Amino acid sequence: MRQKIVAGNWKMNTTAEEGQKLASEIINMVKDEVNTNVQVVLSAPFTHLQSVSKLVGGSKNVGVAAQNVSEHESGAYTGEISVSMLKSVGVQWVIIGHSERREYFNETHEQLAKKVDAALKGDLTPIFCCGEPLEIREKDQHEAHVQQQLKDSLFHLSEEQIRKVVIAYEPVWAIGTGKTASSQQAQDMHKTIRQQIASKWGEGVANDIRILYGGSMKPDNAKELMDQPDVDGGLVGGASLKSRDFMGIIKSA
Ligand code: PGA
């Protein structure tokens, strides 16, 4: 059985103080209320990572993620944050290729491939995002679109490397819109992704790799989505900013 992952993506929200409060609430609730084997990940803004890591401490089932990382190791890249910087404050995961980064910051497939390489080299677990915009879905080209995203940024990886990657399918039209993919739409795409992985790296890898769904996941739709055979958890934006809502989703896993 693949271990479920519920990752909260706080995006550019919360002050340091608010972030610490949110993290503490979640950590305490997970300790008190969750007895299943779910991996919880908190993707806080860069400025909060150190304090959130400290709060998480040695917790086995709560981890800390950054929302982005530089593809470069170090040097004259003003404003960028490297893998080793993240590691030095206790970060273990990193979101790579979120649609907001692709769209507003023009991150390219090539650059994302390099970010994945940098993360793996530094022993950070990449949560690699893919997903189609609405017009592609309406033209019924969503499967080809997502397959191309995976080909462009992940297909250079070895079997050993791809095993360390978590994939998040996030249809762009469902992010922050309140419009969720139906559980069938999610399952269909997750199955397609798993088949694509099987054809490239084999069934064994495909069976082990975790594929998360993201896009307006809420306490009231999380269970149906995560009950799908190929949906291994969620990448949660808006609902991860309220500890009770986020807990509701964690419990659904
Ligand atoms: P949302 O965001 O849950 O607010 O739709 C998901 C994401 O962007 O990761």
mmCIF file of C-alpha atoms and ligand atoms in Angstrom:
data_model
loop_
_atom_site.group_PDB
_atom_site.id
_atom_site.type_symbol
_atom_site.label_atom_id
_atom_site.label_comp_id
_atom_site.label_asym_id
_atom_site.label_seq_id
_atom_site.Cartn_x
_atom_site.Cartn_y
_atom_site.Cartn_z
ATOM 1 C CA MET A 1 0.000 0.000 0.000
ATOM 2 C CA ARG A 2 1.264 3.426 -0.902
ATOM 3 C CA GLN A 3 1.451 5.769 2.063
ATOM 4 C CA LYS A 4 -0.908 8.727 1.619
ATOM 5 C CA ILE A 5 0.486 12.253 1.635
ATOM 6 C CA VAL A 6 -1.448 15.403 2.497
ATOM 7 C CA ALA A 7 0.586 18.503 1.723
ATOM 8 C CA GLY A 8 -0.593 21.996 2.582
ATOM 9 C CA ASN A 9 0.615 24.710 0.231
ATOM 10 C CA TRP A 10 0.337 27.977 2.100
ATOM 11 C CA LYS A 11 1.463 29.985 -0.943
ATOM 12 C CA MET A 12 2.142 33.672 -0.144
ATOM 13 C CA ASN A 13 -0.021 33.738 2.968
ATOM 14 C CA THR A 14 0.527 34.252 6.714
ATOM 15 C CA THR A 15 2.996 36.400 8.623
ATOM 16 C CA ALA A 16 5.723 34.579 10.561
ATOM 17 C CA GLU A 17 3.594 34.693 13.686
ATOM 18 C CA GLU A 18 0.462 33.444 11.939
ATOM 19 C CA GLY A 19 2.477 30.695 10.284
ATOM 20 C CA GLN A 20 3.845 29.487 13.603
ATOM 21 C CA LYS A 21 0.378 29.454 15.088
ATOM 22 C CA LEU A 22 -1.015 27.514 12.136
ATOM 23 C CA ALA A 23 1.858 25.024 12.191
ATOM 24 C CA SER A 24 1.536 24.482 15.965
ATOM 25 C CA GLU A 25 -2.193 23.855 15.688
ATOM 26 C CA ILE A 26 -1.727 21.320 12.918
ATOM 27 C CA ILE A 27 1.187 19.548 14.621
ATOM 28 C CA ASN A 28 -0.781 19.223 17.858
ATOM 29 C CA MET A 29 -3.916 17.996 16.132
ATOM 30 C CA VAL A 30 -1.960 15.437 14.126
ATOM 31 C CA LYS A 31 -0.383 14.200 17.361
ATOM 32 C CA ASP A 32 -3.703 13.964 19.179
ATOM 33 C CA GLU A 33 -6.097 12.900 16.460
ATOM 34 C CA VAL A 34 -4.329 10.994 13.704
ATOM 35 C CA ASN A 35 -3.385 7.410 14.260
ATOM 36 C CA THR A 36 -3.172 6.306 10.647
ATOM 37 C CA ASN A 37 -0.065 6.251 8.585
ATOM 38 C CA VAL A 38 -0.432 9.565 6.713
ATOM 39 C CA GLN A 39 2.484 11.770 5.759
ATOM 40 C CA VAL A 40 1.636 15.420 6.401
ATOM 41 C CA VAL A 41 3.717 18.123 4.710
ATOM 42 C CA LEU A 42 3.622 21.853 5.494
ATOM 43 C CA SER A 43 4.740 24.044 2.579
ATOM 44 C CA ALA A 44 5.376 27.331 4.281
ATOM 45 C CA PRO A 45 6.835 30.535 2.800
ATOM 46 C CA PHE A 46 10.660 30.712 2.849
ATOM 47 C CA THR A 47 10.714 33.151 5.756
ATOM 48 C CA HIS A 48 8.871 30.685 8.008
ATOM 49 C CA LEU A 49 10.705 27.487 7.152
ATOM 50 C CA GLN A 50 13.188 27.561 9.984
ATOM 51 C CA SER A 51 10.614 28.256 12.698
ATOM 52 C CA VAL A 52 8.137 25.737 11.286
ATOM 53 C CA SER A 53 10.912 23.108 11.091
ATOM 54 C CA LYS A 54 11.708 23.735 14.752
ATOM 55 C CA LEU A 55 8.071 23.283 15.702
ATOM 56 C CA VAL A 56 7.865 20.059 13.710
ATOM 57 C CA GLY A 57 11.016 18.847 15.434
ATOM 58 C CA GLY A 58 11.639 15.160 14.978
ATOM 59 C CA SER A 59 8.010 14.325 14.098
ATOM 60 C CA LYS A 60 7.910 11.241 11.913
ATOM 61 C CA ASN A 61 4.717 12.013 10.051
ATOM 62 C CA VAL A 62 4.949 15.784 9.649
ATOM 63 C CA GLY A 63 7.504 17.253 7.258
ATOM 64 C CA VAL A 64 8.339 20.703 5.926
ATOM 65 C CA ALA A 65 8.442 21.786 2.292
ATOM 66 C CA ALA A 66 9.559 24.854 0.405
ATOM 67 C CA GLN A 67 7.380 26.114 -2.420
ATOM 68 C CA ASN A 68 10.241 26.610 -4.846
ATOM 69 C CA VAL A 69 14.013 26.197 -5.082
ATOM 70 C CA SER A 70 16.776 27.450 -7.340
ATOM 71 C CA GLU A 71 18.243 25.073 -9.898
ATOM 72 C CA HIS A 72 21.672 26.555 -9.068
ATOM 73 C CA GLU A 73 23.883 25.377 -6.232
ATOM 74 C CA SER A 74 25.127 28.774 -5.056
ATOM 75 C CA GLY A 75 26.493 32.074 -6.287
ATOM 76 C CA ALA A 76 25.324 35.318 -7.857
ATOM 77 C CA TYR A 77 21.592 34.663 -8.162
ATOM 78 C CA THR A 78 20.061 37.532 -6.225
ATOM 79 C CA GLY A 79 16.819 36.628 -4.541
ATOM 80 C CA GLU A 80 17.137 32.874 -5.035
ATOM 81 C CA ILE A 81 17.201 30.095 -2.417
ATOM 82 C CA SER A 82 19.305 26.972 -2.898
ATOM 83 C CA VAL A 83 18.788 23.337 -1.944
ATOM 84 C CA SER A 84 21.541 23.463 0.671
ATOM 85 C CA MET A 85 19.971 26.543 2.279
ATOM 86 C CA LEU A 86 16.683 24.696 2.583
ATOM 87 C CA LYS A 87 18.419 21.629 3.968
ATOM 88 C CA SER A 88 20.235 23.757 6.526
ATOM 89 C CA VAL A 89 16.925 24.808 8.102
ATOM 90 C CA GLY A 90 15.454 21.324 8.194
ATOM 91 C CA VAL A 91 13.399 21.266 4.982
ATOM 92 C CA GLN A 92 12.921 17.806 3.436
ATOM 93 C CA TRP A 93 10.461 18.447 0.581
ATOM 94 C CA VAL A 94 10.061 20.992 -2.198
ATOM 95 C CA ILE A 95 7.208 21.826 -4.562
ATOM 96 C CA ILE A 96 8.511 22.150 -8.116
ATOM 97 C CA GLY A 97 6.618 23.412 -11.170
ATOM 98 C CA HIS A 98 3.454 24.673 -9.530
ATOM 99 C CA SER A 99 1.217 26.159 -12.240
ATOM 100 C CA GLU A 100 1.497 29.578 -10.582
ATOM 101 C CA ARG A 101 5.285 29.433 -10.988
ATOM 102 C CA ARG A 102 4.950 28.275 -14.572
ATOM 103 C CA GLU A 103 2.427 30.976 -15.406
ATOM 104 C CA TYR A 104 3.527 34.068 -13.447
ATOM 105 C CA PHE A 105 7.260 33.437 -13.271
ATOM 106 C CA ASN A 106 7.706 31.812 -16.663
ATOM 107 C CA GLU A 107 9.379 28.693 -15.339
ATOM 108 C CA THR A 108 10.181 26.485 -18.298
ATOM 109 C CA HIS A 109 10.185 22.705 -18.644
ATOM 110 C CA GLU A 110 13.937 22.808 -18.992
ATOM 111 C CA GLN A 111 14.372 24.832 -15.828
ATOM 112 C CA LEU A 112 11.984 22.545 -13.935
ATOM 113 C CA ALA A 113 14.004 19.518 -15.014
ATOM 114 C CA LYS A 114 17.089 21.210 -13.550
ATOM 115 C CA LYS A 115 15.272 22.026 -10.323
ATOM 116 C CA VAL A 116 14.230 18.390 -9.983
ATOM 117 C CA ASP A 117 17.860 17.350 -10.519
ATOM 118 C CA ALA A 118 19.104 19.842 -7.934
ATOM 119 C CA ALA A 119 16.540 18.696 -5.375
ATOM 120 C CA LEU A 120 17.345 15.015 -5.877
ATOM 121 C CA LYS A 121 21.069 15.661 -5.747
ATOM 122 C CA GLY A 122 20.610 17.416 -2.400
ATOM 123 C CA ASP A 123 18.253 14.756 -1.055
ATOM 124 C CA LEU A 124 15.109 16.897 -1.031
ATOM 125 C CA THR A 125 11.923 15.151 -2.140
ATOM 126 C CA PRO A 126 10.398 16.958 -5.131
ATOM 127 C CA ILE A 127 6.616 17.302 -5.338
ATOM 128 C CA PHE A 128 6.421 17.818 -9.075
ATOM 129 C CA CYS A 129 3.255 19.561 -10.277
ATOM 130 C CA CYS A 130 1.543 19.069 -13.600
ATOM 131 C CA GLY A 131 -1.900 19.930 -14.912
ATOM 132 C CA GLU A 132 -3.778 21.463 -17.809
ATOM 133 C CA PRO A 133 -5.458 24.862 -18.209
ATOM 134 C CA LEU A 134 -9.180 25.035 -18.952
ATOM 135 C CA GLU A 135 -8.888 25.593 -22.697
ATOM 136 C CA ILE A 136 -6.811 22.425 -23.060
ATOM 137 C CA ARG A 137 -9.379 20.421 -21.054
ATOM 138 C CA GLU A 138 -12.168 21.826 -23.239
ATOM 139 C CA LYS A 139 -10.320 20.703 -26.365
ATOM 140 C CA ASP A 140 -9.974 17.254 -24.787
ATOM 141 C CA GLN A 141 -6.169 17.463 -24.953
ATOM 142 C CA HIS A 142 -5.560 17.274 -21.213
ATOM 143 C CA GLU A 143 -3.975 13.839 -21.178
ATOM 144 C CA ALA A 144 -1.489 14.670 -23.916
ATOM 145 C CA HIS A 145 -0.714 17.985 -22.202
ATOM 146 C CA VAL A 146 0.127 16.391 -18.856
ATOM 147 C CA GLN A 147 2.061 13.564 -20.481
ATOM 148 C CA GLN A 148 4.178 16.136 -22.287
ATOM 149 C CA GLN A 149 4.875 17.999 -19.019
ATOM 150 C CA LEU A 150 6.123 14.782 -17.432
ATOM 151 C CA LYS A 151 8.165 13.868 -20.493
ATOM 152 C CA ASP A 152 9.787 17.289 -20.643
ATOM 153 C CA SER A 153 10.831 17.535 -17.009
ATOM 154 C CA LEU A 154 11.066 14.002 -15.591
ATOM 155 C CA PHE A 155 11.858 11.546 -18.362
ATOM 156 C CA HIS A 156 15.611 12.042 -18.089
ATOM 157 C CA LEU A 157 15.567 10.550 -14.574
ATOM 158 C CA SER A 158 16.840 7.079 -13.754
ATOM 159 C CA GLU A 159 14.597 4.519 -12.087
ATOM 160 C CA GLU A 160 16.281 5.169 -8.769
ATOM 161 C CA GLN A 161 15.652 8.906 -9.136
ATOM 162 C CA ILE A 162 12.020 8.778 -10.259
ATOM 163 C CA ARG A 163 11.214 6.592 -7.253
ATOM 164 C CA LYS A 164 12.041 9.589 -5.049
ATOM 165 C CA VAL A 165 9.654 11.943 -6.852
ATOM 166 C CA VAL A 166 6.066 12.654 -5.807
ATOM 167 C CA ILE A 167 3.779 13.854 -8.586
ATOM 168 C CA ALA A 168 0.895 16.260 -8.025
ATOM 169 C CA TYR A 169 -1.811 16.510 -10.662
ATOM 170 C CA GLU A 170 -3.387 19.936 -10.389
ATOM 171 C CA PRO A 171 -5.815 20.948 -13.123
ATOM 172 C CA VAL A 172 -5.234 24.700 -13.406
ATOM 173 C CA TRP A 173 -8.976 25.382 -13.736
ATOM 174 C CA ALA A 174 -9.554 23.828 -10.315
ATOM 175 C CA ILE A 175 -6.886 25.753 -8.383
ATOM 176 C CA GLY A 176 -8.309 28.355 -6.040
ATOM 177 C CA THR A 177 -11.555 28.440 -8.031
ATOM 178 C CA GLY A 178 -13.751 26.314 -5.800
ATOM 179 C CA LYS A 179 -14.256 24.116 -8.871
ATOM 180 C CA THR A 180 -12.926 20.620 -8.137
ATOM 181 C CA ALA A 181 -12.228 17.938 -10.685
ATOM 182 C CA SER A 182 -14.739 15.156 -10.217
ATOM 183 C CA SER A 183 -13.326 12.076 -8.564
ATOM 184 C CA GLN A 184 -13.674 10.320 -11.926
ATOM 185 C CA GLN A 185 -11.740 13.058 -13.757
ATOM 186 C CA ALA A 186 -9.016 12.864 -11.130
ATOM 187 C CA GLN A 187 -8.874 9.079 -11.213
ATOM 188 C CA ASP A 188 -8.736 9.015 -15.028
ATOM 189 C CA MET A 189 -5.786 11.388 -15.128
ATOM 190 C CA HIS A 190 -3.950 9.689 -12.262
ATOM 191 C CA LYS A 191 -4.341 6.360 -14.006
ATOM 192 C CA THR A 192 -2.999 7.831 -17.241
ATOM 193 C CA ILE A 193 0.012 9.218 -15.373
ATOM 194 C CA ARG A 194 0.645 5.879 -13.673
ATOM 195 C CA GLN A 195 0.449 4.078 -17.014
ATOM 196 C CA GLN A 196 2.884 6.542 -18.535
ATOM 197 C CA ILE A 197 5.295 5.891 -15.681
ATOM 198 C CA ALA A 198 4.871 2.150 -16.122
ATOM 199 C CA SER A 199 5.684 2.362 -19.809
ATOM 200 C CA LYS A 200 8.852 4.342 -19.111
ATOM 201 C CA TRP A 201 10.163 2.808 -15.853
ATOM 202 C CA GLY A 202 8.114 -0.364 -15.413
ATOM 203 C CA GLU A 203 5.137 -1.551 -13.382
ATOM 204 C CA GLY A 204 7.097 -1.812 -10.135
ATOM 205 C CA VAL A 205 7.956 1.886 -10.137
ATOM 206 C CA ALA A 206 4.455 2.866 -11.265
ATOM 207 C CA ASN A 207 2.895 0.922 -8.407
ATOM 208 C CA ASP A 208 5.085 2.627 -5.827
ATOM 209 C CA ILE A 209 5.024 6.236 -6.974
ATOM 210 C CA ARG A 210 2.683 8.632 -5.161
ATOM 211 C CA ILE A 211 0.369 10.835 -7.238
ATOM 212 C CA LEU A 212 -1.442 13.605 -5.353
ATOM 213 C CA TYR A 213 -4.477 15.530 -6.494
ATOM 214 C CA GLY A 214 -4.618 19.319 -6.083
ATOM 215 C CA GLY A 215 -7.289 21.870 -6.888
ATOM 216 C CA SER A 216 -9.937 23.069 -4.415
ATOM 217 C CA MET A 217 -9.616 20.005 -2.221
ATOM 218 C CA LYS A 218 -11.788 20.550 0.854
ATOM 219 C CA PRO A 219 -12.850 18.491 3.874
ATOM 220 C CA ASP A 220 -16.131 17.635 2.136
ATOM 221 C CA ASN A 221 -14.680 16.371 -1.142
ATOM 222 C CA ALA A 222 -11.340 14.980 0.042
ATOM 223 C CA LYS A 223 -12.535 11.511 0.941
ATOM 224 C CA GLU A 224 -14.184 10.799 -2.377
ATOM 225 C CA LEU A 225 -11.092 12.012 -4.242
ATOM 226 C CA MET A 226 -8.637 10.094 -2.077
ATOM 227 C CA ASP A 227 -10.744 6.937 -2.208
ATOM 228 C CA GLN A 228 -9.891 6.653 -5.907
ATOM 229 C CA PRO A 229 -7.415 3.838 -6.459
ATOM 230 C CA ASP A 230 -4.766 6.034 -8.093
ATOM 231 C CA VAL A 231 -5.132 9.121 -5.893
ATOM 232 C CA ASP A 232 -2.533 8.942 -3.130
ATOM 233 C CA GLY A 233 -3.286 12.158 -1.299
ATOM 234 C CA GLY A 234 -3.650 15.850 -1.863
ATOM 235 C CA LEU A 235 -1.811 19.100 -2.425
ATOM 236 C CA VAL A 236 -4.050 21.585 -0.667
ATOM 237 C CA GLY A 237 -3.974 25.370 -1.031
ATOM 238 C CA GLY A 238 -6.800 27.415 0.474
ATOM 239 C CA ALA A 239 -8.053 24.756 2.873
ATOM 240 C CA SER A 240 -4.566 24.271 4.344
ATOM 241 C CA LEU A 241 -4.700 27.741 5.899
ATOM 242 C CA LYS A 242 -7.346 26.725 8.414
ATOM 243 C CA SER A 243 -6.107 24.053 10.768
ATOM 244 C CA ARG A 244 -9.546 22.459 11.224
ATOM 245 C CA ASP A 245 -10.193 22.218 7.492
ATOM 246 C CA PHE A 246 -6.735 20.850 6.857
ATOM 247 C CA MET A 247 -7.233 18.276 9.616
ATOM 248 C CA GLY A 248 -10.524 17.267 8.010
ATOM 249 C CA ILE A 249 -8.616 16.478 4.830
ATOM 250 C CA ILE A 250 -5.847 14.642 6.688
ATOM 251 C CA LYS A 251 -8.461 12.501 8.404
ATOM 252 C CA SER A 252 -10.068 11.668 5.044
ATOM 253 C CA ALA A 253 -6.739 10.180 3.980
HETATM 254 P P1 PGA B 1 -6.305 25.217 -3.872
HETATM 255 O O1 PGA B 1 -4.774 25.216 -4.342
HETATM 256 O O2 PGA B 1 -6.487 24.052 -2.950
HETATM 257 O O3 PGA B 1 -6.503 26.540 -3.185
HETATM 258 O O4 PGA B 1 -7.135 25.097 -5.108
HETATM 259 C C1 PGA B 1 -4.110 24.020 -4.625
HETATM 260 C C2 PGA B 1 -2.696 24.318 -5.071
HETATM 261 O O5 PGA B 1 -2.490 25.298 -5.784
HETATM 262 O O6 PGA B 1 -1.758 23.592 -4.703
#
